[in-house]
The first five atom37 places (N, CA, C, CB, O) and aatype in JSON, in Angstrom:
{
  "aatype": [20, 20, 20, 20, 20, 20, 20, 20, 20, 20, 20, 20, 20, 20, 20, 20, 20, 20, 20, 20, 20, 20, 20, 20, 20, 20, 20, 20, 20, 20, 20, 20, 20, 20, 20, 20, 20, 20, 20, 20, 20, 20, 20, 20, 20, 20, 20, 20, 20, 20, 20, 20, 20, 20, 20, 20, 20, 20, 20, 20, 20, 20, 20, 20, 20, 20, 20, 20, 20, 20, 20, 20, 20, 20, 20, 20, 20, 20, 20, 20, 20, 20, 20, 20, 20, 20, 20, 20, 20, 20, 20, 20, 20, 20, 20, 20, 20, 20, 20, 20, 20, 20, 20, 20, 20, 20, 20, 20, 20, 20, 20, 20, 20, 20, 20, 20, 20, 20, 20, 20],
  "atom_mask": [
    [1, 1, 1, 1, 1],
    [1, 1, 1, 1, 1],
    [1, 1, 1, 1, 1],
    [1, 1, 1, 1, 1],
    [1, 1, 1, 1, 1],
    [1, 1, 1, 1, 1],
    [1, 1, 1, 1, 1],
    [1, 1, 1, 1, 1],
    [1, 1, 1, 1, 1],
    [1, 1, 1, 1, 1],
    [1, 1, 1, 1, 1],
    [1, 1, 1, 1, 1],
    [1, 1, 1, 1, 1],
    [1, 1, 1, 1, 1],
    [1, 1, 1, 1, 1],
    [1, 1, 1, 1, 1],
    [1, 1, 1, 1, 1],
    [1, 1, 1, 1, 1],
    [1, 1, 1, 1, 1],
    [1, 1, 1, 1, 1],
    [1, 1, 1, 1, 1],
    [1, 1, 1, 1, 1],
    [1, 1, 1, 1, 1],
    [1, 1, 1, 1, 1],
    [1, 1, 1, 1, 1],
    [1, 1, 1, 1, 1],
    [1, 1, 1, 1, 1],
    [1, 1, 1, 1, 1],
    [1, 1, 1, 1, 1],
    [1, 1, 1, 1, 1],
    [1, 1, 1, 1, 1],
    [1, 1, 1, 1, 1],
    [1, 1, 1, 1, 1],
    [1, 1, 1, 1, 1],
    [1, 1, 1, 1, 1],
    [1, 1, 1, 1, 1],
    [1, 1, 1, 1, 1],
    [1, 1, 1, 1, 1],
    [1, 1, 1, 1, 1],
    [1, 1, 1, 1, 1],
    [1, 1, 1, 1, 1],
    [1, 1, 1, 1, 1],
    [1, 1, 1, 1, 1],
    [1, 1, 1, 1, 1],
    [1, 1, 1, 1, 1],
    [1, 1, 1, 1, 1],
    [1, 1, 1, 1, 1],
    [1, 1, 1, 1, 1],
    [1, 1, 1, 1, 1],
    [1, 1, 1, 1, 1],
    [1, 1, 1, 1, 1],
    [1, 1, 1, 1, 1],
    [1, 1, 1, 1, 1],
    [1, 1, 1, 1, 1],
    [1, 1, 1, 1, 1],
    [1, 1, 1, 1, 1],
    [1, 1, 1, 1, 1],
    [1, 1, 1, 1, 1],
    [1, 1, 1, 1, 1],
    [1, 1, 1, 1, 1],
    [1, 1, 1, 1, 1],
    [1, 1, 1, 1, 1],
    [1, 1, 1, 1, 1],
    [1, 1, 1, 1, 1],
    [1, 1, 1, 1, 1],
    [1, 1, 1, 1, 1],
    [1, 1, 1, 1, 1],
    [1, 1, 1, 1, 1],
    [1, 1, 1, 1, 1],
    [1, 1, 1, 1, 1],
    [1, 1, 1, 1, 1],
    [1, 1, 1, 1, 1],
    [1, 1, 1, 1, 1],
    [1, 1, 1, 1, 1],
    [1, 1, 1, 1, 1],
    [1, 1, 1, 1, 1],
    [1, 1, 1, 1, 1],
    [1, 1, 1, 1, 1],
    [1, 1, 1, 1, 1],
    [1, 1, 1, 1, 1],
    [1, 1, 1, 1, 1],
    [1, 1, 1, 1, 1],
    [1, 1, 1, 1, 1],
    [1, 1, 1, 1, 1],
    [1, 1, 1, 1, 1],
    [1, 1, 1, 1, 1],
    [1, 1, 1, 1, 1],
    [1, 1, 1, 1, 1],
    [1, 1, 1, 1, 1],
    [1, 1, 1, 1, 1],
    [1, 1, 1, 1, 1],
    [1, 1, 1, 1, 1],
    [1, 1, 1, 1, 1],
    [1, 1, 1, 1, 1],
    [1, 1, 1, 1, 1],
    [1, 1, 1, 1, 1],
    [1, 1, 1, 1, 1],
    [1, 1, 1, 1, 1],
    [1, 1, 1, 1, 1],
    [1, 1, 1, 1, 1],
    [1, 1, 1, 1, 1],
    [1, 1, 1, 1, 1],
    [1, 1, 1, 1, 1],
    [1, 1, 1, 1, 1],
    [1, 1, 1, 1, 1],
    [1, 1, 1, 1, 1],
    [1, 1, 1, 1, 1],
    [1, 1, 1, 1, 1],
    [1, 1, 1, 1, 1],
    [1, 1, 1, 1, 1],
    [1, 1, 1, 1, 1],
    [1, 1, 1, 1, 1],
    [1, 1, 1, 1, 1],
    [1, 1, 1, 1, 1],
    [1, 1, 1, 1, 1],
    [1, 1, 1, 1, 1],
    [1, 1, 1, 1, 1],
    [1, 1, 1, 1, 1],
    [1, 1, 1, 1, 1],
    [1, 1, 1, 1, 1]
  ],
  "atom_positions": [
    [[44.49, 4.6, -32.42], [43.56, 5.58, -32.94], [44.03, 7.01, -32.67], [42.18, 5.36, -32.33], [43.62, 7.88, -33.43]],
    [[44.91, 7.37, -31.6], [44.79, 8.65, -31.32], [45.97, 9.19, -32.11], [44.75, 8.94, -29.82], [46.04, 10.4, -32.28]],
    [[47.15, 8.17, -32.72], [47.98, 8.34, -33.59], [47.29, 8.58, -35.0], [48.85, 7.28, -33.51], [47.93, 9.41, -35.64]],
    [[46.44, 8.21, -35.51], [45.75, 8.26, -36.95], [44.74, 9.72, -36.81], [44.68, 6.59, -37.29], [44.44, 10.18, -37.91]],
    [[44.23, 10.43, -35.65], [43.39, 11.35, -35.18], [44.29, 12.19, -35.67], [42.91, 11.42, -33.75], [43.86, 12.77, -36.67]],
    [[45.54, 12.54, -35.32], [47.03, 12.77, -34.66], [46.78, 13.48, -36.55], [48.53, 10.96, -33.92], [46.21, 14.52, -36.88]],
    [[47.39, 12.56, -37.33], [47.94, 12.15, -38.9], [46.56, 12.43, -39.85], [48.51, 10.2, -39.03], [46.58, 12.75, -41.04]],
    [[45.61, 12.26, -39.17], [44.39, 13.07, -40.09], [44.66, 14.49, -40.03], [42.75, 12.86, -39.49], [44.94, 15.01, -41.11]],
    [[44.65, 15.16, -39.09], [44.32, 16.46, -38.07], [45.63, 16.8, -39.2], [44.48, 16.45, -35.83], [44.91, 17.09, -40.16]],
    [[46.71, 16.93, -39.61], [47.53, 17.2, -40.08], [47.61, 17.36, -41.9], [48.19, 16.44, -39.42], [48.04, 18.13, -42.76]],
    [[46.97, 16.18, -41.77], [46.47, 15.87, -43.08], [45.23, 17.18, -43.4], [45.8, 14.13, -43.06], [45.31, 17.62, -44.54]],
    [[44.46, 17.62, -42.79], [43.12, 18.07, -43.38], [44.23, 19.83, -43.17], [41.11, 17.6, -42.16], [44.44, 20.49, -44.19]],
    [[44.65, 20.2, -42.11], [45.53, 21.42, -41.59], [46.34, 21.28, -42.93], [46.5, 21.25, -39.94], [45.41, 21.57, -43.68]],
    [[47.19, 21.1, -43.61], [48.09, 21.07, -44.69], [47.31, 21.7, -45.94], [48.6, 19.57, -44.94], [47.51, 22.72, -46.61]],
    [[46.19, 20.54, -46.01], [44.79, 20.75, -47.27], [44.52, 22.31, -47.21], [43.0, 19.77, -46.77], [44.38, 22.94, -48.26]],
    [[44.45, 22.99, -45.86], [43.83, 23.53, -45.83], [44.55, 25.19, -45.44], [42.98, 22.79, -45.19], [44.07, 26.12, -44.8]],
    [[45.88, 25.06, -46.12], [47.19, 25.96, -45.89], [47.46, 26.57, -44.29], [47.01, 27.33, -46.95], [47.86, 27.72, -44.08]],
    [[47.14, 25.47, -43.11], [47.56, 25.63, -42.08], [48.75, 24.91, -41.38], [46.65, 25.56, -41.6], [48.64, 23.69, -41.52]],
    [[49.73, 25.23, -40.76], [50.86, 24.6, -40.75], [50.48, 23.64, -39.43], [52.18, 25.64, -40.7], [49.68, 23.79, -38.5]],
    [[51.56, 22.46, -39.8], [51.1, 21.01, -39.11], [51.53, 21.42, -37.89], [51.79, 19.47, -39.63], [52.12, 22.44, -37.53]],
    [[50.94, 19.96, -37.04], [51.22, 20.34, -35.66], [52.18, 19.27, -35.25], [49.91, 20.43, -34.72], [52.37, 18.25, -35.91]],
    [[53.04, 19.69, -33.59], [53.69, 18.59, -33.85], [53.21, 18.0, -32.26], [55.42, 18.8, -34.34], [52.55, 18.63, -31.44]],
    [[53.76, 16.59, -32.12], [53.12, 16.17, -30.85], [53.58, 16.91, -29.55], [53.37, 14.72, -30.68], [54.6, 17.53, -29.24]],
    [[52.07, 16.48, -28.72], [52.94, 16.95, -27.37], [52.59, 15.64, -26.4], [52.31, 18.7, -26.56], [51.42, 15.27, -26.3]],
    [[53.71, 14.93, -25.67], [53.48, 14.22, -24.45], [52.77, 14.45, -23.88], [54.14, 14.11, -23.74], [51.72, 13.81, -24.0]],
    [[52.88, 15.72, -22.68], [52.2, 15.93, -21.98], [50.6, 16.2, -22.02], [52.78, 16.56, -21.65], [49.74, 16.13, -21.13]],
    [[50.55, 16.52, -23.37], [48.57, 17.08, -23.74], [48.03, 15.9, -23.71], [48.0, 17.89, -25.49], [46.97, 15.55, -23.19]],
    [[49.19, 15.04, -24.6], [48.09, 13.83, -25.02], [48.11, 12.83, -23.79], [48.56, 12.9, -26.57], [47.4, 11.84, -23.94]],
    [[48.93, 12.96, -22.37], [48.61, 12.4, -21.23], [47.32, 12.87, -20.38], [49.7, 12.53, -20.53], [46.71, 12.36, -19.44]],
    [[47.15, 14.19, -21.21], [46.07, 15.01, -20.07], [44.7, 14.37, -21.24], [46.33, 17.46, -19.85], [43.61, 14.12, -20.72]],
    [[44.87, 14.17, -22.59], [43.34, 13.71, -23.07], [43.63, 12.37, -22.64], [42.81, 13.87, -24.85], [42.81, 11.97, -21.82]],
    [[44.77, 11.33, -23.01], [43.64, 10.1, -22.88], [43.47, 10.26, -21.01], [44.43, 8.09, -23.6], [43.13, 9.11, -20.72]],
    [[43.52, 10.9, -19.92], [42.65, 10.65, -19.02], [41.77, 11.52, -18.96], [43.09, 10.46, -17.98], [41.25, 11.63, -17.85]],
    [[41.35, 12.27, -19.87], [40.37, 12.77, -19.69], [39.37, 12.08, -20.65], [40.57, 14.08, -19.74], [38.19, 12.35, -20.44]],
    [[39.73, 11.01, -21.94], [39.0, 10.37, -22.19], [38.47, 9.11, -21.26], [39.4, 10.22, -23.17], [37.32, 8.66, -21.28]],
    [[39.52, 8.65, -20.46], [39.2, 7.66, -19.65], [38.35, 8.09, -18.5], [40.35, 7.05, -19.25], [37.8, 7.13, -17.96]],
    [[38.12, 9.12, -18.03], [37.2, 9.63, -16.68], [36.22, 9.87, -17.96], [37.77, 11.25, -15.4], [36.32, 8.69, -18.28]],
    [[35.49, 10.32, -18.81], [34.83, 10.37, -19.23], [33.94, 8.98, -19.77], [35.3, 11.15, -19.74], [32.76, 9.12, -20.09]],
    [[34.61, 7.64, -19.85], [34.07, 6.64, -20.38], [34.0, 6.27, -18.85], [34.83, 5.76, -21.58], [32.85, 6.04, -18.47]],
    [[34.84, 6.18, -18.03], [34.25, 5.61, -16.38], [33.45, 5.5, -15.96], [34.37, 5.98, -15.43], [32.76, 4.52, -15.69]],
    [[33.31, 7.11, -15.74], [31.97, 7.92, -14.85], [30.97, 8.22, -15.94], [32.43, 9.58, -13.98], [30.21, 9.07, -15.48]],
    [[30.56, 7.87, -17.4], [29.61, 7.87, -17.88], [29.05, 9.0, -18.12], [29.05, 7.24, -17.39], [27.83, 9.09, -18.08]],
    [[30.15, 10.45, -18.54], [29.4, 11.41, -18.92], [30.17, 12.42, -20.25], [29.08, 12.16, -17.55], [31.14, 11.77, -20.62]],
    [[30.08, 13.54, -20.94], [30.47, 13.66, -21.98], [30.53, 15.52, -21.25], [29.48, 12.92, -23.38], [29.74, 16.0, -20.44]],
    [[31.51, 16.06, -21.75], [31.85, 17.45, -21.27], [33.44, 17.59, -20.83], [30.87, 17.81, -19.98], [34.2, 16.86, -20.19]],
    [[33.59, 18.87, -21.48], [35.05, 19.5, -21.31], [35.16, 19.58, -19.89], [35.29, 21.02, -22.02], [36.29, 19.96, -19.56]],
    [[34.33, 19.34, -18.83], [34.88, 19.56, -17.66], [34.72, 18.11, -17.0], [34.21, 20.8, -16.91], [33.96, 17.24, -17.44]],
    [[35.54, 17.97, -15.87], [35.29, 16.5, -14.82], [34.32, 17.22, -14.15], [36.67, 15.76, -13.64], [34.08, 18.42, -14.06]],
    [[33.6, 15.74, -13.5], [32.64, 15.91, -12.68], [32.67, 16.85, -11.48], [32.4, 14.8, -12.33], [31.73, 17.43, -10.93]],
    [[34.18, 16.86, -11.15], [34.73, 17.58, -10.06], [34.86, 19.35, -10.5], [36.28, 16.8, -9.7], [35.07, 20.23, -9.66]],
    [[34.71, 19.55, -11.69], [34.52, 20.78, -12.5], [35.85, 21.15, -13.1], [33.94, 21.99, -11.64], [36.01, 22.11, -13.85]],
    [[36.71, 20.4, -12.76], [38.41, 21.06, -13.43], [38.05, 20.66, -15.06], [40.35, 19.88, -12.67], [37.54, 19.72, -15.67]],
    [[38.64, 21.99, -15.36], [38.22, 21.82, -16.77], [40.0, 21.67, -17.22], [37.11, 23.38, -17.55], [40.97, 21.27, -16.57]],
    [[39.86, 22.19, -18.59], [41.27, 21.79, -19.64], [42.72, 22.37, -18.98], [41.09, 22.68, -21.39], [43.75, 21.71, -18.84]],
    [[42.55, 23.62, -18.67], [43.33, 24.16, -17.76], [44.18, 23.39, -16.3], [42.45, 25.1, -17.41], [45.34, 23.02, -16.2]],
    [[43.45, 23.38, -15.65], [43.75, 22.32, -14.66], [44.45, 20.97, -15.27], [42.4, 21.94, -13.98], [45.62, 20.59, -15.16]],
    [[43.28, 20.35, -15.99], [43.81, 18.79, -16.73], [45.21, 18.98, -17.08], [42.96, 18.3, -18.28], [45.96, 18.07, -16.72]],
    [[45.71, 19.96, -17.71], [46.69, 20.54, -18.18], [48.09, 20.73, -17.14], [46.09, 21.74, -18.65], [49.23, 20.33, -17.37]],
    [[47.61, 21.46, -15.97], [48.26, 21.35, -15.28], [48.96, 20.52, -14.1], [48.0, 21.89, -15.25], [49.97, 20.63, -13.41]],
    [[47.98, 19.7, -14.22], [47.73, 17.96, -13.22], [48.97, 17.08, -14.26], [45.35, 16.87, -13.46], [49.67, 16.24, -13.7]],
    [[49.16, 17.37, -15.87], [50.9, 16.65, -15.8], [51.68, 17.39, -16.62], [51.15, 14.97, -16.39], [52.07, 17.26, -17.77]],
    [[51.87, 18.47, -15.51], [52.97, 19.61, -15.7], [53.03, 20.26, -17.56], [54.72, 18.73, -15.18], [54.16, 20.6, -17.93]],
    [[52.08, 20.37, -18.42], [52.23, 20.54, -19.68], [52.26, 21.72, -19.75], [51.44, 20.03, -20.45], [51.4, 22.19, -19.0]],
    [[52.89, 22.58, -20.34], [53.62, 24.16, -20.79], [52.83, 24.45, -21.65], [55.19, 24.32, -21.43], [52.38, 23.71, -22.53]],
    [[52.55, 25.79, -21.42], [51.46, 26.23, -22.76], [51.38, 27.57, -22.72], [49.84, 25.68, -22.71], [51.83, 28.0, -21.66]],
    [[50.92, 28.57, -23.61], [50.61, 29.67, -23.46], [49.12, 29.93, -23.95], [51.58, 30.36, -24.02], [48.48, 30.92, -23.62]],
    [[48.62, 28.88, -24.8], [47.2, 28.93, -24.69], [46.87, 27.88, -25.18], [46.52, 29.96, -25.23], [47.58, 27.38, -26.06]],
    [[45.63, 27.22, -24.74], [45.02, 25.79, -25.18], [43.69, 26.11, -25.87], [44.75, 24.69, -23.84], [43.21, 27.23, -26.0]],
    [[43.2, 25.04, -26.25], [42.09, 24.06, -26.44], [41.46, 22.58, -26.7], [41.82, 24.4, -26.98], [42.12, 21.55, -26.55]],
    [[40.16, 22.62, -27.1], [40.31, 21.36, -26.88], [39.03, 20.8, -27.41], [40.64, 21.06, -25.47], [38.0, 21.47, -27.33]],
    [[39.03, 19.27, -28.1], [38.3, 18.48, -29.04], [37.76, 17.63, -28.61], [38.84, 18.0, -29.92], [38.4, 16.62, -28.88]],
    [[36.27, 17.23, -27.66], [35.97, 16.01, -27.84], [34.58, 15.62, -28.33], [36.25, 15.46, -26.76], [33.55, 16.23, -28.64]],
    [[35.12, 13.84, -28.24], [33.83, 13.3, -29.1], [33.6, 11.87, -28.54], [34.11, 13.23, -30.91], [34.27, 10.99, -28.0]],
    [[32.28, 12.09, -28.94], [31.77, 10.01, -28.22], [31.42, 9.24, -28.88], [30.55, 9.58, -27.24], [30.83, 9.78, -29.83]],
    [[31.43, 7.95, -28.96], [30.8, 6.73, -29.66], [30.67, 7.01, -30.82], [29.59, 6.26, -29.24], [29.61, 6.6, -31.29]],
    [[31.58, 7.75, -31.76], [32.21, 7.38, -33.12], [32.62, 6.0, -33.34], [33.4, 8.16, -33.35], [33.37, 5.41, -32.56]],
    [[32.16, 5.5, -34.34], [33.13, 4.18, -34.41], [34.6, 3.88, -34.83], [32.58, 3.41, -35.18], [35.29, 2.86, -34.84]],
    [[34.79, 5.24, -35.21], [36.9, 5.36, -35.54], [36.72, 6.6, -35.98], [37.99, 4.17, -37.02], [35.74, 7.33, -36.04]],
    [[38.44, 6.77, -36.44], [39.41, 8.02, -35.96], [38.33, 8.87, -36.92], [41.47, 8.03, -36.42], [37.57, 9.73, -36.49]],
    [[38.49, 8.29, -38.76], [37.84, 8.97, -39.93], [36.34, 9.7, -38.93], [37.38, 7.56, -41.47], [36.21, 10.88, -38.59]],
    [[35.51, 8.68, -38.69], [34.37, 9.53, -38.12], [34.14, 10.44, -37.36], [33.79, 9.09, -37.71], [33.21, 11.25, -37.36]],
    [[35.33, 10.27, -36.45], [35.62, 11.18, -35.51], [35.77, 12.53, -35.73], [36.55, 10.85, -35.02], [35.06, 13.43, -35.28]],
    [[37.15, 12.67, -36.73], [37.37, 13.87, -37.38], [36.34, 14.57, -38.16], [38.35, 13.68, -38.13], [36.14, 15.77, -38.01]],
    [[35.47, 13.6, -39.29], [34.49, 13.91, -39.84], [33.56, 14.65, -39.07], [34.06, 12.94, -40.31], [33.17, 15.76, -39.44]],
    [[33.12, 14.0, -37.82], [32.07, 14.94, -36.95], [32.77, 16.23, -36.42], [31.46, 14.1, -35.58], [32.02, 17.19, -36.23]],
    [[34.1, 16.38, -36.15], [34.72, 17.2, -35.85], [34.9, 18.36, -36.64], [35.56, 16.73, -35.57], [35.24, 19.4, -36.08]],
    [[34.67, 18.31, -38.08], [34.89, 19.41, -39.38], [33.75, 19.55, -39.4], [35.55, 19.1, -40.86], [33.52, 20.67, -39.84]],
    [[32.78, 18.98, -39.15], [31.07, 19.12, -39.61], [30.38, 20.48, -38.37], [29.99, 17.05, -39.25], [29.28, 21.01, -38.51]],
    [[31.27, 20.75, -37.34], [30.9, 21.17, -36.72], [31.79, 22.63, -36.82], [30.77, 20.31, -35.77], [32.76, 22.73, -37.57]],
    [[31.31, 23.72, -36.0], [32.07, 25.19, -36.51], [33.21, 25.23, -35.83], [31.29, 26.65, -36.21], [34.35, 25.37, -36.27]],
    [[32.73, 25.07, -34.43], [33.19, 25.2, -33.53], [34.14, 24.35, -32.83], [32.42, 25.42, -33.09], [34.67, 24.79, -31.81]],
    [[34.53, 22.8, -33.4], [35.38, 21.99, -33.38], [36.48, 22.31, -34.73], [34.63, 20.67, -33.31], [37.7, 22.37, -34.58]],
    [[36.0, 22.44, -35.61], [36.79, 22.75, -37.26], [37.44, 24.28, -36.47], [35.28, 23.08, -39.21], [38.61, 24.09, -36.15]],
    [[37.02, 25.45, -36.16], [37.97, 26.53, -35.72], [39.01, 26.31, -34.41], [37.07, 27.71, -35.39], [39.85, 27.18, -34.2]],
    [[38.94, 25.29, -33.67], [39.59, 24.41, -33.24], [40.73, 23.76, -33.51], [39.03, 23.86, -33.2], [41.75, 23.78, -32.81]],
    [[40.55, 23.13, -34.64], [41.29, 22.15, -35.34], [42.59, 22.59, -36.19], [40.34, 21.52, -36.22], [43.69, 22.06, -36.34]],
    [[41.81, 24.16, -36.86], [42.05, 24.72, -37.84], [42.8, 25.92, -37.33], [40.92, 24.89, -38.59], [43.34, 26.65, -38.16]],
    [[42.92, 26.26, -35.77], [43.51, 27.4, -35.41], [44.91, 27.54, -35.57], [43.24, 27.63, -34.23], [45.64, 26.7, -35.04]],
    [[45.35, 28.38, -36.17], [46.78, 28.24, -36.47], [47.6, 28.78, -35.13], [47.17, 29.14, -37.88], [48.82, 28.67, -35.04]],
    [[46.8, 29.34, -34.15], [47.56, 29.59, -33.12], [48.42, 28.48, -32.57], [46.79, 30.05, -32.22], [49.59, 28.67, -32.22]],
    [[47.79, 27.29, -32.51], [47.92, 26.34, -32.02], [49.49, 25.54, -32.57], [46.61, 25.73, -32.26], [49.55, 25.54, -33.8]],
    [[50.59, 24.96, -31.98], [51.49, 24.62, -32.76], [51.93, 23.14, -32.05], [52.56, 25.79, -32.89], [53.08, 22.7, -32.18]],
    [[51.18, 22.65, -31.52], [51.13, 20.88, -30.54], [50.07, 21.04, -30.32], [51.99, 20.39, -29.02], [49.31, 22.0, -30.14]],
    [[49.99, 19.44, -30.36], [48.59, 18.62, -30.08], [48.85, 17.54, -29.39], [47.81, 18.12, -31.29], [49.99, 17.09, -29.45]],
    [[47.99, 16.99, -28.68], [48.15, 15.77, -27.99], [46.7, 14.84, -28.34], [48.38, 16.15, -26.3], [45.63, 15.44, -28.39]],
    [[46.73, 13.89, -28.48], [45.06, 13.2, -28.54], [45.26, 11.68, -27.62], [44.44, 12.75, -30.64], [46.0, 10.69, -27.63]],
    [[44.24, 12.15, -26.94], [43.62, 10.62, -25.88], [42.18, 9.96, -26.47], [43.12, 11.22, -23.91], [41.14, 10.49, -26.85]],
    [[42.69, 8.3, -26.35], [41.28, 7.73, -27.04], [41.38, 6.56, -25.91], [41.27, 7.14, -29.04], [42.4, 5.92, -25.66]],
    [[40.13, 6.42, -25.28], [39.75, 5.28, -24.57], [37.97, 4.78, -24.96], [40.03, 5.73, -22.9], [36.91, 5.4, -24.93]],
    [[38.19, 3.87, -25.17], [37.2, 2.87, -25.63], [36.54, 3.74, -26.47], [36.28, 2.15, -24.56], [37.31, 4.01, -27.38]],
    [[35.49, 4.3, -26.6], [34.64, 5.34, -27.63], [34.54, 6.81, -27.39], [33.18, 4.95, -27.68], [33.68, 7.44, -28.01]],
    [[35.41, 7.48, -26.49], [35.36, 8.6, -25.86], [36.75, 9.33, -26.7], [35.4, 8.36, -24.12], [37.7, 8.6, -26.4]],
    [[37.11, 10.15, -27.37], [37.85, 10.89, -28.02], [38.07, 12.46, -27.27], [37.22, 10.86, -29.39], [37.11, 13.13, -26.9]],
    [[39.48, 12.89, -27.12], [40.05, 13.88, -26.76], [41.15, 14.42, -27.37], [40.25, 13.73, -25.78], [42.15, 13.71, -27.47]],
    [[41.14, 15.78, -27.91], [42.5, 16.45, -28.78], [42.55, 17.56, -27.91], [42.34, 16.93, -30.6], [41.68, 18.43, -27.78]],
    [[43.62, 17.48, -27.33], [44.09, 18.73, -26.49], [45.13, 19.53, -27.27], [44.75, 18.3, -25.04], [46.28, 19.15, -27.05]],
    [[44.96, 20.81, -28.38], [45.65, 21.61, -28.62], [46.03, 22.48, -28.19], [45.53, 21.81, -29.16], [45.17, 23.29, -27.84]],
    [[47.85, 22.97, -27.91], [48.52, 23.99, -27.33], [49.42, 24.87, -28.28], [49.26, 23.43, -26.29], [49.91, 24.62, -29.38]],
    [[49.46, 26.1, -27.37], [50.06, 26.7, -28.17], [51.27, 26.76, -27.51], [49.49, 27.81, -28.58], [51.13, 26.44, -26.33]],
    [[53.06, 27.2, -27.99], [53.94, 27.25, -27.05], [54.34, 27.65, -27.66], [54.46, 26.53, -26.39], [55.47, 28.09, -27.46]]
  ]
}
């Protein structure tokens, strides 16, 4: 799923005369555990319980950046819905859609969705 998130996100960015992104290892190590502490511990928010937000996550496996952000979502039943709720919203779509951004990484564990976009 987080490969098809990945290939949508690119797909709708192209549609939409923004240039594609390309992967990053390291982001998409920092979402899927930040999707996986999020389906664990049973709660939904850009930050861990412990309060480290994207920044930190970011820096916990060494990922290079000069500026981030970041996408999540819960109990979608797949990637299409996912994204769908993701454009439906302003503030996920300027996200998605930021051309600052030039890598992405996406983590998916069980129904919990994460797109960590960087810029470098």
């Amino acid at each position: 799923m987080a490969q098809q998130i990945f290939d949508i996100t690119n797909i709708i960015r192209e549609q939409k005369e923004v240039p594609r992104l390309k992967w990053d290892a390291e982001a998409a190590i920092a979402a899927k555990h930040h999707s996986e502490d999020m389906n664990e511990n049973q709660y939904f928010s850009h930050y861990r319980l412990n309060g480290d937000g994207l920044k930190k996550r970011l820096m916990d496996v060494e990922a290079t950046y000069l500026s981030a952000g970041e996408n999540i979502a819960a109990h979608y039943i797949d990637s299409p819905a996912t994204i769908h709720g993701w454009m439906n919203s302003e503030g996920h779509r300027e996200t998605l859609l930021n051309e600052a951004y030039n890598y992405l990484g996406v983590g998916v564990y069980e129904l919990y969705y994460t797109q960590n976009f960087i810029e470098k």
